[in-house]
mmCIF file of C-alpha atoms in Angstrom:
data_model
loop_
_atom_site.group_PDB
_atom_site.id
_atom_site.type_symbol
_atom_site.label_atom_id
_atom_site.label_comp_id
_atom_site.label_asym_id
_atom_site.label_seq_id
_atom_site.Cartn_x
_atom_site.Cartn_y
_atom_site.Cartn_z
ATOM 1 C CA MET X 1 6.970 -8.570 11.813
ATOM 2 C CA SER X 2 3.660 -10.340 12.381
ATOM 3 C CA ILE X 3 1.485 -10.065 15.453
ATOM 4 C CA ALA X 4 -0.783 -12.824 16.712
ATOM 5 C CA LEU X 5 -4.063 -11.114 17.468
ATOM 6 C CA PRO X 6 -6.583 -12.290 20.047
ATOM 7 C CA ALA X 7 -10.181 -12.934 19.058
ATOM 8 C CA SER X 8 -11.269 -9.636 20.610
ATOM 9 C CA MET X 9 -8.960 -6.764 19.755
ATOM 10 C CA GLY X 10 -8.208 -4.018 22.222
ATOM 11 C CA LEU X 11 -6.778 -0.577 21.574
ATOM 12 C CA THR X 12 -3.256 -1.835 22.266
ATOM 13 C CA ASP X 13 -3.601 -4.606 19.690
ATOM 14 C CA ILE X 14 -4.917 -2.182 17.068
ATOM 15 C CA LEU X 15 -2.073 0.242 17.811
ATOM 16 C CA SER X 16 0.507 -2.552 17.597
ATOM 17 C CA LEU X 17 -0.785 -3.746 14.247
ATOM 18 C CA ALA X 18 -0.972 -0.206 12.839
ATOM 19 C CA ILE X 19 2.590 0.693 13.901
ATOM 20 C CA ALA X 20 3.894 -2.564 12.451
ATOM 21 C CA ALA X 21 2.177 -1.970 9.084
ATOM 22 C CA ILE X 22 3.005 1.737 8.781
ATOM 23 C CA LEU X 23 6.586 1.895 10.044
ATOM 24 C CA VAL X 24 8.172 -1.448 10.891
ATOM 25 C CA ASN X 25 6.955 -3.351 7.815
ATOM 26 C CA ASN X 26 6.275 -0.471 5.434
ATOM 27 C CA TYR X 27 5.249 -2.093 2.164
ATOM 28 C CA ILE X 28 7.275 0.270 -0.022
ATOM 29 C CA LEU X 29 10.415 1.074 1.947
ATOM 30 C CA VAL X 30 10.870 -2.180 3.875
ATOM 31 C CA GLN X 31 9.185 -4.919 1.846
ATOM 32 C CA PHE X 32 9.692 -3.218 -1.558
ATOM 33 C CA LEU X 33 6.189 -4.035 -2.818
ATOM 34 C CA GLY X 34 4.282 -1.674 -5.112
ATOM 35 C CA CYS X 35 7.388 0.138 -6.383
ATOM 36 C CA CYS X 36 5.930 0.619 -9.893
ATOM 37 C CA SER X 37 3.368 3.222 -8.838
ATOM 38 C CA PHE X 38 5.766 4.495 -6.157
ATOM 39 C CA PHE X 39 8.188 5.726 -8.818
ATOM 40 C CA GLY X 40 5.580 6.504 -11.465
ATOM 41 C CA VAL X 41 3.234 8.761 -9.470
ATOM 42 C CA SER X 42 5.705 10.479 -7.149
ATOM 43 C CA LYS X 43 6.750 13.436 -9.285
ATOM 44 C CA LYS X 44 4.148 15.733 -7.705
ATOM 45 C CA THR X 45 2.919 15.738 -4.120
ATOM 46 C CA ASP X 46 -0.743 16.272 -5.022
ATOM 47 C CA THR X 47 -0.859 13.259 -7.342
ATOM 48 C CA ALA X 48 1.014 11.204 -4.741
ATOM 49 C CA VAL X 49 -1.607 12.094 -2.133
ATOM 50 C CA GLY X 50 -4.407 11.161 -4.534
ATOM 51 C CA MET X 51 -2.773 7.828 -5.316
ATOM 52 C CA GLY X 52 -2.250 7.188 -1.630
ATOM 53 C CA MET X 53 -5.904 7.819 -0.821
ATOM 54 C CA ALA X 54 -6.958 5.448 -3.603
ATOM 55 C CA VAL X 55 -4.611 2.741 -2.316
ATOM 56 C CA ILE X 56 -5.872 3.157 1.267
ATOM 57 C CA PHE X 57 -9.465 2.751 0.090
ATOM 58 C CA VAL X 58 -8.686 -0.277 -2.081
ATOM 59 C CA MET X 59 -6.475 -1.927 0.554
ATOM 60 C CA ALA X 60 -9.061 -1.498 3.304
ATOM 61 C CA LEU X 61 -11.961 -2.878 1.269
ATOM 62 C CA ALA X 62 -9.821 -5.580 -0.347
ATOM 63 C CA SER X 63 -8.694 -6.768 3.088
ATOM 64 C CA ALA X 64 -12.275 -6.968 4.338
ATOM 65 C CA VAL X 65 -13.752 -8.612 1.232
ATOM 66 C CA SER X 66 -10.863 -11.034 0.714
ATOM 67 C CA TRP X 67 -11.119 -12.149 4.361
ATOM 68 C CA ALA X 68 -14.809 -12.928 3.814
ATOM 69 C CA VAL X 69 -14.092 -14.681 0.508
ATOM 70 C CA GLN X 70 -11.392 -16.823 2.123
ATOM 71 C CA TYR X 71 -13.361 -17.962 5.164
ATOM 72 C CA PHE X 72 -16.885 -18.106 3.722
ATOM 73 C CA ILE X 73 -16.219 -19.350 0.186
ATOM 74 C CA LEU X 74 -12.731 -20.733 -0.448
ATOM 75 C CA ASP X 75 -12.207 -22.655 2.802
ATOM 76 C CA PRO X 76 -15.677 -24.288 2.992
ATOM 77 C CA LEU X 77 -15.418 -25.385 -0.653
ATOM 78 C CA ASN X 78 -11.756 -26.480 -0.331
ATOM 79 C CA LEU X 79 -10.728 -23.974 -2.991
ATOM 80 C CA GLY X 80 -7.703 -22.567 -1.180
ATOM 81 C CA TYR X 81 -5.585 -22.973 -4.324
ATOM 82 C CA MET X 82 -7.794 -20.305 -5.954
ATOM 83 C CA GLN X 83 -6.823 -17.693 -3.358
ATOM 84 C CA THR X 84 -4.588 -15.521 -5.561
ATOM 85 C CA ILE X 85 -7.010 -15.460 -8.483
ATOM 86 C CA ALA X 86 -9.987 -14.737 -6.222
ATOM 87 C CA PHE X 87 -8.188 -11.898 -4.448
ATOM 88 C CA ILE X 88 -7.066 -10.322 -7.737
ATOM 89 C CA LEU X 89 -10.688 -10.381 -8.945
ATOM 90 C CA VAL X 90 -11.783 -8.671 -5.722
ATOM 91 C CA ILE X 91 -9.090 -5.988 -6.095
ATOM 92 C CA ALA X 92 -9.876 -5.463 -9.803
ATOM 93 C CA THR X 93 -13.562 -4.903 -8.997
ATOM 94 C CA LEU X 94 -12.736 -2.365 -6.291
ATOM 95 C CA VAL X 95 -10.327 -0.506 -8.582
ATOM 96 C CA GLN X 96 -13.069 -0.221 -11.208
ATOM 97 C CA PHE X 97 -15.292 1.508 -8.660
ATOM 98 C CA VAL X 98 -12.458 3.860 -7.679
ATOM 99 C CA GLU X 99 -11.793 4.659 -11.344
ATOM 100 C CA MET X 100 -15.448 5.469 -12.055
ATOM 101 C CA PHE X 101 -15.671 7.665 -8.949
ATOM 102 C CA MET X 102 -12.490 9.617 -9.749
ATOM 103 C CA LYS X 103 -13.361 10.007 -13.428
ATOM 104 C CA LYS X 104 -16.674 11.600 -12.481
ATOM 105 C CA SER X 105 -15.739 13.526 -9.328
ATOM 106 C CA MET X 106 -12.014 14.320 -9.772
ATOM 107 C CA PRO X 107 -11.210 14.337 -13.507
ATOM 108 C CA ALA X 108 -7.972 16.294 -13.046
ATOM 109 C CA LEU X 109 -6.574 13.776 -10.557
ATOM 110 C CA TYR X 110 -7.880 10.919 -12.717
ATOM 111 C CA SER X 111 -5.915 12.259 -15.692
ATOM 112 C CA ALA X 112 -2.806 12.880 -13.573
ATOM 113 C CA LEU X 113 -2.740 9.314 -12.250
ATOM 114 C CA GLY X 114 -3.144 7.956 -15.780
ATOM 115 C CA ILE X 115 -2.240 4.310 -16.304
ATOM 116 C CA PHE X 116 -1.095 3.895 -12.690
ATOM 117 C CA LEU X 117 -4.664 3.962 -11.337
ATOM 118 C CA PRO X 118 -5.796 0.764 -13.101
ATOM 119 C CA LEU X 119 -2.384 -0.714 -12.249
ATOM 120 C CA ILE X 120 -3.537 -0.853 -8.616
ATOM 121 C CA THR X 121 -5.254 -4.045 -9.767
ATOM 122 C CA THR X 122 -1.861 -5.707 -10.162
ATOM 123 C CA ASN X 123 -0.165 -3.724 -7.386
ATOM 124 C CA CYS X 124 1.622 -6.388 -5.385
ATOM 125 C CA ALA X 125 1.314 -4.281 -2.214
ATOM 126 C CA VAL X 126 -2.487 -4.528 -2.275
ATOM 127 C CA LEU X 127 -2.429 -8.250 -3.021
ATOM 128 C CA GLY X 128 0.320 -8.725 -0.434
ATOM 129 C CA ALA X 129 -1.793 -7.098 2.278
ATOM 130 C CA ALA X 130 -4.782 -9.314 1.474
ATOM 131 C CA ILE X 131 -2.677 -12.488 1.536
ATOM 132 C CA SER X 132 -0.779 -11.436 4.682
ATOM 133 C CA ASN X 133 -4.056 -11.117 6.571
ATOM 134 C CA ILE X 134 -4.853 -14.753 5.838
ATOM 135 C CA ASP X 135 -1.317 -16.077 6.343
ATOM 136 C CA ASN X 136 -1.021 -14.346 9.727
ATOM 137 C CA GLY X 137 -4.476 -15.496 10.835
ATOM 138 C CA TYR X 138 -5.813 -12.010 11.539
ATOM 139 C CA SER X 139 -9.442 -11.609 12.557
ATOM 140 C CA PHE X 140 -11.842 -9.592 10.401
ATOM 141 C CA ILE X 141 -11.206 -6.430 12.415
ATOM 142 C CA GLY X 142 -7.476 -7.127 12.401
ATOM 143 C CA SER X 143 -7.537 -7.548 8.621
ATOM 144 C CA VAL X 144 -9.315 -4.227 8.116
ATOM 145 C CA VAL X 145 -6.955 -2.432 10.509
ATOM 146 C CA TYR X 146 -3.942 -3.957 8.776
ATOM 147 C CA GLY X 147 -5.296 -3.015 5.343
ATOM 148 C CA VAL X 148 -5.890 0.601 6.352
ATOM 149 C CA ALA X 149 -2.526 0.876 8.131
ATOM 150 C CA ALA X 150 -0.646 -0.671 5.193
ATOM 151 C CA GLY X 151 -2.329 1.872 2.912
ATOM 152 C CA VAL X 152 -1.347 4.684 5.255
ATOM 153 C CA GLY X 153 2.235 3.404 5.217
ATOM 154 C CA TYR X 154 2.175 3.374 1.408
ATOM 155 C CA THR X 155 0.805 6.941 1.384
ATOM 156 C CA LEU X 156 3.417 8.120 3.884
ATOM 157 C CA ALA X 157 6.224 6.687 1.762
ATOM 158 C CA ILE X 158 5.005 8.031 -1.587
ATOM 159 C CA VAL X 159 4.209 11.527 -0.240
ATOM 160 C CA LEU X 160 7.604 11.812 1.461
ATOM 161 C CA PHE X 161 9.301 10.659 -1.729
ATOM 162 C CA ALA X 162 7.259 13.051 -3.890
ATOM 163 C CA SER X 163 8.208 16.024 -1.698
ATOM 164 C CA ILE X 164 11.879 15.050 -2.020
ATOM 165 C CA ARG X 165 11.615 14.760 -5.819
ATOM 166 C CA GLU X 166 9.922 18.163 -6.077
ATOM 167 C CA ARG X 167 12.791 19.763 -4.183
ATOM 168 C CA LEU X 168 15.366 17.945 -6.283
ATOM 169 C CA ASP X 169 13.764 19.356 -9.424
ATOM 170 C CA LEU X 170 14.347 22.872 -8.072
ATOM 171 C CA THR X 171 18.011 22.437 -7.176
ATOM 172 C CA SER X 172 20.879 23.191 -9.525
ATOM 173 C CA LYS X 173 23.486 21.353 -7.451
ATOM 174 C CA CYS X 174 22.642 17.863 -8.653
ATOM 175 C CA PRO X 175 25.420 16.369 -10.847
ATOM 176 C CA LYS X 176 24.427 16.171 -14.489
ATOM 177 C CA CYS X 177 24.844 12.386 -14.620
ATOM 178 C CA PHE X 178 22.417 11.972 -11.697
ATOM 179 C CA GLU X 179 19.613 14.176 -12.980
ATOM 180 C CA GLY X 180 16.191 12.585 -13.377
ATOM 181 C CA PHE X 181 15.614 8.964 -12.498
ATOM 182 C CA PRO X 182 19.129 8.168 -11.130
ATOM 183 C CA ILE X 183 18.865 10.716 -8.309
ATOM 184 C CA ALA X 184 15.327 9.478 -7.631
ATOM 185 C CA LEU X 185 16.688 5.962 -7.083
ATOM 186 C CA VAL X 186 19.387 7.284 -4.752
ATOM 187 C CA SER X 187 16.784 9.284 -2.809
ATOM 188 C CA ALA X 188 14.507 6.251 -2.508
ATOM 189 C CA ALA X 189 17.420 4.183 -1.197
ATOM 190 C CA LEU X 190 18.253 6.789 1.452
ATOM 191 C CA LEU X 191 14.591 7.038 2.443
ATOM 192 C CA ALA X 192 14.414 3.246 2.774
ATOM 193 C CA MET X 193 17.560 3.283 4.921
ATOM 194 C CA SER X 194 15.956 5.826 7.241
ATOM 195 C CA PHE X 195 13.035 3.444 7.803
ATOM 196 C CA MET X 196 15.486 0.739 8.857
ATOM 197 C CA GLY X 197 15.655 2.611 12.149
ATOM 198 C CA PHE X 198 12.170 1.327 12.942
ATOM 199 C CA SER X 199 13.233 -2.314 12.551
ATOM 200 C CA GLY X 200 14.199 -2.557 16.217
ATOM 201 C CA LEU X 201 11.018 -0.916 17.432
ATOM 202 C CA GLN X 202 9.352 -2.896 20.201
ATOM 203 C CA VAL X 203 5.634 -3.080 19.479
ATOM 204 C CA PHE X 204 3.212 -3.722 22.318
ATOM 205 C CA LYS X 205 1.661 -7.180 22.354
#
């Protein structure tokens, strides 16, 4: 679902865009983008929350910076074909800042996230949000709102999934053949099906 935003956004427009990004078009459970980190960092709720916060930060800044790069550099110089490469460079730079901050301020969380933190650079959800902003013609404010909301949707999905996996680890009723990753896949599928209920949601325009 895409929403055509007016030049000046009101509260209703912001709410519409946020609901669409968080629930209706959830990047993980509806569009199936960013599933690598979704499965890799969802064994514990605390690490899932940390990953979610990092993705929100990167998505928000990447949406803002990539919008500026597109309209102030790529378009004036007719370099639209460089969009993907330029956006990946923007995301990679932001991830480096996040890595340095976490390594210094939150070493435990930095170690827990492991290889999945630098993998945000190639996380298709982050790149997808940046490209969607341009493809849908969102304004600068709309791009930032969409980036933040998409990150919140990612965080909601991964935290819900992590809480389910923690409870599954404590149960003894899971069939032996489903223990571990198989039951995680089944749980993710059921969680994605539950979000299908939002597909008919009428968002204010």
